[in-house]
Coordinates of C-alpha atoms and ligand atoms in Angstrom, one line a residue:
M1 CA 98.7 238.9 89.5
T2 CA 97.9 242.6 88.8
T3 CA 97.5 244.7 91.7
N4 CA 95.6 247.5 89.8
T5 CA 92.9 245.3 89.0
R6 CA 92.2 244.1 92.4
A7 CA 88.9 244.5 93.8
T8 CA 88.2 247.0 96.7
F9 CA 85.6 247.6 99.0
G10 CA 83.2 250.7 97.8
S11 CA 82.8 253.0 100.5
K12 CA 83.9 253.7 104.2
I13 CA 80.8 252.6 105.7
G14 CA 81.1 249.4 103.6
V15 CA 84.8 248.8 104.9
I16 CA 83.7 249.1 108.5
L17 CA 80.4 246.9 108.2
A18 CA 82.2 244.4 106.4
T19 CA 85.0 244.0 108.6
V20 CA 82.7 244.4 111.7
G21 CA 80.7 241.6 109.9
C22 CA 84.0 239.6 109.8
A23 CA 84.7 240.0 113.6
V24 CA 81.1 239.8 115.2
G25 CA 79.8 236.4 115.0
L26 CA 79.0 233.1 116.6
G27 CA 82.2 234.1 118.7
N28 CA 80.5 237.0 120.2
I29 CA 76.9 235.7 120.6
W30 CA 77.3 231.9 121.1
R31 CA 81.0 231.3 122.2
F32 CA 81.8 234.5 124.4
P33 CA 78.3 233.7 126.7
Y34 CA 79.4 230.2 127.5
M35 CA 83.0 231.1 127.8
V36 CA 82.1 233.5 130.6
G37 CA 79.8 231.2 132.1
S38 CA 82.2 228.3 132.3
N39 CA 85.3 230.4 133.4
G40 CA 83.9 232.2 136.4
G41 CA 81.7 235.1 135.0
A42 CA 83.1 238.7 135.6
A43 CA 86.6 237.6 136.3
F44 CA 86.8 236.0 132.9
L45 CA 85.2 239.2 131.3
L46 CA 88.0 241.5 132.8
I47 CA 91.1 239.5 131.5
Y48 CA 89.2 239.2 128.0
V49 CA 89.0 243.0 127.9
I50 CA 92.7 243.4 128.9
C51 CA 93.6 241.1 126.2
I52 CA 91.3 242.8 123.6
L53 CA 93.1 246.0 124.6
L54 CA 96.8 244.7 125.1
L55 CA 97.0 242.2 122.4
G56 CA 93.9 242.4 120.2
L57 CA 94.0 245.8 119.1
P58 CA 98.3 246.1 118.2
V59 CA 97.7 242.9 116.4
M60 CA 94.6 244.2 114.5
I61 CA 96.5 247.4 113.2
T62 CA 99.4 245.3 112.3
E63 CA 97.3 242.9 110.2
F64 CA 95.7 246.1 108.6
F65 CA 99.2 247.3 108.0
I66 CA 100.2 243.9 106.0
G67 CA 97.1 243.7 104.1
R68 CA 96.7 247.0 102.6
R69 CA 100.7 247.4 102.1
S70 CA 100.8 243.9 100.1
R71 CA 97.2 244.0 98.5
R72 CA 97.4 240.1 98.5
N73 CA 95.7 237.3 100.3
A74 CA 96.9 236.1 103.4
A75 CA 99.8 233.8 102.5
G76 CA 100.7 236.0 99.3
A77 CA 101.2 239.0 101.4
F78 CA 104.1 237.4 103.1
K79 CA 105.5 236.5 99.5
V80 CA 105.3 240.0 98.6
M81 CA 106.6 241.5 101.7
A82 CA 109.5 239.0 102.7
P83 CA 110.2 237.4 99.4
G84 CA 112.1 234.4 99.3
T85 CA 111.9 233.9 103.2
K86 CA 110.1 231.3 105.5
W87 CA 107.8 234.3 107.0
S88 CA 104.9 233.0 104.6
F89 CA 104.3 230.1 107.2
I90 CA 102.2 232.8 109.0
G91 CA 99.9 233.0 106.2
Y92 CA 99.7 229.5 105.5
N93 CA 98.7 228.9 109.4
G94 CA 96.1 231.5 108.7
V95 CA 94.7 229.8 105.5
L96 CA 94.8 226.6 107.4
A97 CA 93.2 227.9 110.4
A98 CA 90.4 229.4 108.3
F99 CA 89.8 226.1 107.0
L100 CA 89.7 224.6 110.3
I101 CA 87.7 226.9 111.9
L102 CA 85.0 226.7 109.0
G103 CA 85.0 223.1 109.8
F104 CA 83.3 223.5 113.1
Y105 CA 81.9 227.0 113.1
S106 CA 79.4 225.9 110.1
V107 CA 78.2 223.0 112.1
V108 CA 77.1 225.6 114.9
A109 CA 75.6 227.9 111.9
G110 CA 73.5 225.0 110.6
W111 CA 71.9 224.5 113.9
T112 CA 71.0 228.0 113.9
L113 CA 68.8 227.3 110.8
E114 CA 67.2 224.2 112.4
Y115 CA 66.1 226.5 115.4
I116 CA 64.8 229.4 113.1
M117 CA 62.6 226.6 111.4
Q118 CA 61.6 225.1 114.7
A119 CA 60.6 228.2 116.3
F120 CA 58.7 229.6 112.8
S121 CA 56.9 226.2 113.0
G122 CA 55.8 226.5 116.5
S123 CA 57.4 223.1 117.7
L124 CA 59.8 225.1 120.4
S125 CA 56.3 226.1 122.2
G126 CA 54.9 224.4 125.2
K127 CA 58.0 222.5 126.2
T128 CA 60.0 222.2 129.7
A129 CA 63.9 222.8 130.4
A130 CA 64.3 219.2 130.3
D131 CA 62.5 218.9 127.0
F132 CA 64.7 221.4 125.4
A133 CA 67.6 219.6 126.6
V134 CA 66.6 216.2 125.2
E135 CA 65.7 217.8 121.9
F136 CA 69.0 219.4 121.4
E137 CA 70.8 216.3 122.5
T138 CA 68.7 214.1 119.9
F139 CA 69.2 216.8 117.3
S140 CA 72.5 217.5 117.4
S141 CA 73.6 213.7 117.7
G142 CA 71.5 213.0 114.6
I143 CA 72.8 212.4 111.2
I144 CA 70.7 214.0 108.5
R145 CA 69.3 217.2 110.0
P146 CA 72.3 218.7 111.6
I147 CA 74.5 217.6 108.4
G148 CA 71.7 218.7 106.1
W149 CA 71.6 222.2 107.6
T150 CA 75.4 222.6 107.8
I151 CA 75.5 221.7 104.1
A152 CA 72.9 224.7 103.5
F153 CA 74.7 227.1 105.3
I154 CA 78.1 226.2 103.6
A155 CA 75.8 226.8 100.0
L156 CA 74.8 230.0 101.4
T157 CA 78.3 231.3 102.0
H158 CA 79.5 229.8 98.9
L159 CA 76.9 232.0 97.0
I160 CA 77.9 235.2 98.3
I161 CA 81.5 234.6 97.9
I162 CA 81.0 233.9 94.3
S163 CA 79.1 237.1 94.0
G164 CA 82.6 238.7 94.5
V165 CA 83.9 241.3 96.9
K166 CA 81.7 244.5 96.4
S167 CA 78.2 243.0 95.4
G168 CA 78.7 240.1 97.8
I169 CA 80.4 240.6 100.9
E170 CA 80.0 244.3 101.1
R171 CA 76.4 244.6 100.1
A172 CA 75.5 241.4 102.5
S173 CA 77.0 243.0 105.4
K174 CA 75.7 246.6 104.9
V175 CA 72.4 245.2 105.4
M176 CA 72.7 242.4 107.9
M177 CA 75.1 244.1 110.6
P178 CA 72.6 247.1 111.4
V179 CA 69.6 244.8 111.6
L180 CA 71.7 242.6 114.0
F181 CA 72.4 245.3 116.4
F182 CA 68.8 246.3 116.5
I183 CA 67.6 243.0 117.5
L184 CA 70.5 242.8 120.0
V185 CA 69.5 245.8 121.9
A186 CA 65.7 244.9 122.0
L187 CA 66.7 241.3 123.3
C188 CA 68.8 243.0 126.2
I189 CA 66.1 245.5 127.0
R190 CA 63.6 242.4 127.4
S191 CA 66.2 240.5 129.5
V192 CA 67.2 243.4 131.9
T193 CA 63.3 244.1 132.7
L194 CA 63.0 240.6 133.9
P195 CA 62.6 239.8 137.8
D196 CA 66.0 239.2 139.4
A197 CA 67.9 240.5 136.4
T198 CA 70.5 242.1 138.6
E199 CA 71.6 238.6 139.8
G200 CA 72.9 237.9 136.2
L201 CA 74.4 241.4 135.8
K202 CA 76.3 240.8 138.9
F203 CA 77.6 237.7 137.4
L204 CA 78.6 239.4 134.3
F205 CA 80.0 242.4 136.0
H206 CA 81.2 241.9 139.5
P207 CA 84.8 239.9 139.3
D208 CA 85.9 237.1 141.9
F209 CA 89.7 237.3 141.2
E210 CA 90.0 234.1 143.1
K211 CA 88.6 232.6 139.8
I212 CA 91.6 233.8 137.8
T213 CA 93.8 230.8 137.0
S214 CA 96.2 229.9 134.0
S215 CA 93.4 228.4 132.1
V216 CA 91.0 231.0 132.5
V217 CA 93.5 233.3 131.0
L218 CA 94.6 231.1 128.2
S219 CA 90.7 230.7 127.4
A220 CA 90.3 234.7 127.4
M221 CA 93.1 235.4 125.3
G222 CA 92.0 232.6 122.8
Q223 CA 88.4 234.1 122.9
A224 CA 89.9 237.8 122.0
F225 CA 91.6 236.5 119.0
F226 CA 88.8 234.4 117.8
S227 CA 86.3 237.2 118.5
L228 CA 88.4 239.8 116.6
S229 CA 89.3 237.5 113.8
I230 CA 92.9 238.0 114.4
G231 CA 95.9 236.1 114.0
M232 CA 94.9 234.3 111.0
G233 CA 95.2 236.5 108.1
C234 CA 91.2 237.3 107.9
L235 CA 92.0 241.0 108.5
I236 CA 95.1 241.0 106.1
T237 CA 92.6 239.3 103.4
Y238 CA 90.0 242.2 104.2
A239 CA 92.4 245.1 104.5
S240 CA 94.0 244.3 101.1
Y241 CA 90.3 245.4 100.0
F242 CA 90.8 248.8 101.5
G243 CA 91.2 251.9 99.6
K244 CA 94.3 254.3 99.9
E245 CA 92.1 256.6 102.2
T246 CA 90.7 254.2 104.7
N247 CA 92.0 255.2 108.1
L248 CA 93.6 251.9 109.2
Q249 CA 93.9 253.1 113.1
T250 CA 90.3 254.3 113.5
T251 CA 89.0 251.4 111.4
A252 CA 90.8 248.8 114.0
L253 CA 89.2 250.9 117.0
Q254 CA 86.3 250.9 115.8
V255 CA 85.9 247.2 115.0
T256 CA 87.5 246.3 118.2
L257 CA 85.1 248.6 120.2
L258 CA 81.8 247.4 118.2
D259 CA 83.1 243.6 118.5
T260 CA 83.5 244.0 122.2
L261 CA 80.2 245.9 122.7
V262 CA 78.6 243.2 120.8
A263 CA 79.8 240.7 123.1
I264 CA 79.0 242.4 126.2
L265 CA 75.7 242.9 125.0
A266 CA 75.2 239.3 124.2
G267 CA 76.3 238.6 127.8
I268 CA 73.5 241.3 129.0
M269 CA 71.0 239.4 126.8
I270 CA 71.8 236.0 128.2
F271 CA 72.8 236.3 131.9
P272 CA 70.0 238.3 133.4
A273 CA 67.4 236.0 131.6
V274 CA 69.5 232.9 132.8
F275 CA 69.6 234.0 136.3
S276 CA 65.8 235.2 136.3
F277 CA 64.7 231.9 135.2
H278 CA 67.4 230.0 137.5
I279 CA 69.1 228.2 134.8
A280 CA 72.7 227.2 135.4
P281 CA 75.2 229.8 134.0
T282 CA 78.0 227.3 133.6
A283 CA 76.3 225.2 130.5
G284 CA 78.8 224.5 127.8
P285 CA 78.2 225.3 123.9
E286 CA 74.4 224.4 124.3
L287 CA 73.9 227.2 126.3
V288 CA 72.6 229.4 123.7
F289 CA 70.7 226.3 122.2
I290 CA 69.1 224.9 125.3
T291 CA 68.7 227.7 127.7
L292 CA 67.5 230.5 125.6
P293 CA 64.8 228.7 123.8
N294 CA 63.7 227.9 127.0
V295 CA 64.0 231.4 128.6
F296 CA 62.1 232.6 125.7
E297 CA 59.5 230.0 126.0
Q298 CA 58.4 231.4 129.2
L299 CA 57.8 234.9 127.9
P300 CA 54.6 235.9 126.1
L301 CA 55.1 235.3 122.4
G302 CA 58.0 233.1 122.9
W303 CA 58.2 231.6 119.7
L304 CA 58.8 235.1 118.4
W305 CA 61.6 236.1 120.5
S306 CA 63.3 232.6 119.8
F307 CA 62.8 233.3 115.9
I308 CA 64.2 236.9 116.2
F309 CA 67.0 235.5 118.3
F310 CA 68.0 232.8 115.9
V311 CA 67.8 234.8 112.9
L312 CA 70.1 237.3 114.7
L313 CA 72.5 234.5 115.2
A314 CA 72.4 233.3 111.8
L315 CA 73.3 236.5 110.2
A316 CA 76.1 237.1 112.6
A317 CA 77.5 233.7 111.6
L318 CA 76.9 234.1 107.9
T319 CA 79.1 237.6 108.0
S320 CA 81.9 235.7 109.3
T321 CA 81.6 232.3 107.5
I322 CA 82.0 234.3 104.4
S323 CA 85.1 236.0 105.8
L324 CA 86.4 232.7 106.7
H325 CA 85.8 231.3 103.2
E326 CA 87.4 234.2 101.6
V327 CA 90.7 233.7 103.2
A328 CA 90.8 230.5 101.7
T329 CA 89.1 231.3 98.4
A330 CA 91.5 234.4 97.9
Y331 CA 94.5 232.3 98.5
V332 CA 93.7 229.5 95.9
H333 CA 92.5 232.0 93.6
E334 CA 95.3 234.3 93.6
E335 CA 98.3 231.6 94.4
Y336 CA 96.9 228.8 92.1
H337 CA 95.8 231.2 89.3
M338 CA 92.4 229.7 89.4
S339 CA 89.4 231.5 88.7
R340 CA 87.4 232.8 91.7
K341 CA 84.5 230.4 91.1
K342 CA 86.8 227.2 90.9
A343 CA 88.7 228.4 94.0
A344 CA 85.3 228.5 96.0
W345 CA 84.4 225.3 94.8
F346 CA 87.7 223.7 96.1
V347 CA 87.1 225.4 99.6
S348 CA 83.6 224.7 100.2
I349 CA 84.0 221.1 99.4
G350 CA 86.9 220.8 101.7
V351 CA 85.1 222.5 104.3
L352 CA 82.3 220.1 103.7
V353 CA 84.2 217.0 104.6
L354 CA 85.5 218.5 107.8
A355 CA 82.1 219.7 108.8
V356 CA 80.4 216.4 108.5
I357 CA 83.2 214.8 110.7
S358 CA 82.7 217.7 113.3
S359 CA 78.8 217.2 113.0
L360 CA 79.2 213.5 113.6
S361 CA 81.3 214.0 116.8
F362 CA 78.3 214.9 118.5
G363 CA 76.8 211.5 117.6
I364 CA 78.3 208.3 115.9
L365 CA 81.9 209.6 116.3
K366 CA 81.7 210.9 119.9
E367 CA 83.9 208.2 121.0
Y368 CA 87.0 209.0 118.5
T369 CA 88.6 211.7 120.6
I370 CA 91.9 213.5 120.1
F371 CA 93.8 214.2 123.5
G372 CA 90.3 213.5 124.8
L373 CA 88.7 216.0 122.7
T374 CA 86.0 215.4 120.2
F375 CA 86.8 216.1 116.6
F376 CA 84.5 219.4 116.9
D377 CA 86.4 220.4 120.3
A378 CA 89.6 219.5 119.1
L379 CA 89.1 221.9 116.1
D380 CA 88.0 224.7 118.2
Y381 CA 90.8 224.3 120.8
L382 CA 93.3 224.1 118.1
T383 CA 92.3 227.2 116.3
A384 CA 91.3 229.5 119.0
K385 CA 93.9 228.7 121.6
I386 CA 96.9 227.9 119.6
M387 CA 96.9 228.5 116.1
L388 CA 95.5 232.3 116.3
P389 CA 97.3 233.4 119.4
L390 CA 100.6 232.0 117.8
G391 CA 99.7 233.5 114.5
G392 CA 99.4 236.8 116.1
M393 CA 102.5 236.4 117.8
F394 CA 104.4 236.0 114.9
I395 CA 102.8 238.6 113.0
C396 CA 103.9 240.9 115.5
I397 CA 107.5 239.5 115.6
Y398 CA 107.9 239.5 111.8
V399 CA 106.4 243.4 111.6
G400 CA 108.5 244.2 114.9
T401 CA 112.0 243.0 113.5
R402 CA 111.8 243.1 109.8
V403 CA 109.8 246.1 108.7
D404 CA 111.3 249.3 108.6
R405 CA 109.8 251.9 111.2
K406 CA 109.3 254.4 108.4
I407 CA 107.3 252.1 106.2
L408 CA 104.9 251.0 108.9
K409 CA 104.5 254.8 110.0
E410 CA 103.9 256.0 106.4
E411 CA 101.3 253.1 105.7
L412 CA 99.4 253.8 109.1
T413 CA 99.2 257.5 108.5
N414 CA 98.3 257.1 104.8
K415 CA 101.5 258.9 103.8
S416 CA 101.5 261.5 106.7
T417 CA 98.3 262.6 105.4
I418 CA 96.6 261.6 108.9
P419 CA 98.2 261.9 112.4
F420 CA 99.1 258.7 114.3
H421 CA 99.5 260.1 117.9
F422 CA 100.5 257.1 119.8
F423 CA 102.7 255.4 117.1
N424 CA 105.5 255.0 119.4
T425 CA 103.1 253.4 121.9
Y426 CA 101.4 251.2 119.3
A427 CA 104.8 249.9 118.0
F428 CA 106.1 249.4 121.6
F429 CA 103.0 247.3 122.2
M430 CA 103.5 245.4 119.0
K431 CA 107.1 244.9 119.2
Y432 CA 107.2 243.9 123.0
I433 CA 104.2 243.7 125.0
S434 CA 102.0 241.6 122.7
P435 CA 104.4 238.7 121.7
I436 CA 105.9 238.8 125.1
A437 CA 102.6 238.4 126.9
I438 CA 101.1 235.7 124.4
G439 CA 104.5 233.8 125.0
I440 CA 103.9 234.2 128.9
I441 CA 100.5 232.9 128.8
F442 CA 101.6 229.7 126.9
L443 CA 104.4 229.1 129.3
N444 CA 102.1 229.8 132.2
E445 CA 99.3 227.3 130.8
L446 CA 102.1 224.6 130.0
G447 CA 103.1 224.9 133.5
I448 CA 106.6 225.7 132.7
I449 CA 106.8 229.1 134.7
K450 CA 105.6 227.0 137.8
W451 CA 108.3 224.4 137.1
I452 CA 111.0 227.3 136.9
K453 CA 109.9 228.9 140.0
G454 CA 110.0 225.5 141.8
L455 CA 114.1 225.6 140.5
L456 CA 114.6 228.6 142.0
Ligands
LIG1 N1 85.4 236.4 115.0 C1 84.4 235.4 114.3 C2 83.2 235.2 115.2 O1 83.4 235.7 116.6 C3 84.9 234.5 114.0 C4 85.9 234.5 113.2 C5 87.3 233.9 113.6 C6 85.9 234.8 111.8 C7 88.5 234.1 112.7 C8 87.1 235.2 110.9 C9 88.1 234.7 111.6 O2 82.6 234.5 115.2

């Protein structure tokens, strides 16, 4: 592979928008609100923000370092940086995680297309809360429609991927991300001006510390990794397309802040509306699909609000599915010396198989469970709560113990042309705090800490 012909993003704003596009997705707008709702509201938010700052930011900077230094895909990066060692397992874990995430993510992405069509055709109008629940249940447990939309979404992702890095990923993100932001802000304004909106804001921002349990902490950590797209090489792959002059520190900070802002805005958009219309905030993955059309339905021009919202969700999903697809495509393309197009086909077909099974796990395959979880839930749990945090932990351990500090600093300061005032703090967090904290959260969830305490 010749590194000098490798594609790069064309501009600074392109770098930020593509990376924000990768981070901001269904994780922020679909997964975050129901995680907040089912894990006790503001207490979850608090732990989430702590995870973002203590674990997320250092891991993100470290992934940027690996990606731009090696200029390779997630698995290839470790072959370049630690040749002949076993560290490339981190990359393989990432490529596999991308594949598995796409396997359930494209199902939810497909649902957004169905709801766009329903809103547009007016079939969401005139329904009651109970109707929305039944409709969602019937639709998601079906065969042809959900699978059809999932295939459509994978095809859309495939098309953008084969258009390449600059004219595909970068151009799409540059248009879609600003549109998304505007729509989200408009929906927030609508939501906070509803009657009793303060109840929802209280739920989101007023923590009840009694609600913090080990599983809330694990869920918050999983959500932080999932939402920032870290721990699985997505940002290694994207950083490999960054130019020499990209400031890795500020890019990481901007992406982290924007991603968190979008999640909190999504919360502000959803909870006041949910409380205002007396809907239970604790609903699961269906929160967005059942409660929101119901909420919008009760507003003037309801179909239009629904339409706008689901377009927003689809756009957010698309900029993330292309980043997930890219991780796997770049790996197959570079490591197996296959053309980009052919590699993309391989990935798309593989994802399709997983996605069909995930989709059917809401219907005819519902009874087939793995440790009590449906196929869809198992993919979500395995990736967000296990593979990504462990990936992030090993990324930190690798860079913390195997990479010369001088090299790390040289890359993060663009050969000393930009300052890095908090380098020592970052290095300390990356080497000690992040991996140890991730380890403790796991041990705590597994009950091992309680067991040790019992022995003392
Ligand atoms: N961060 C994306 C989201 O919030 C999902 C994602 C995870 C994308 C991991 C890439 C890698 O929707």
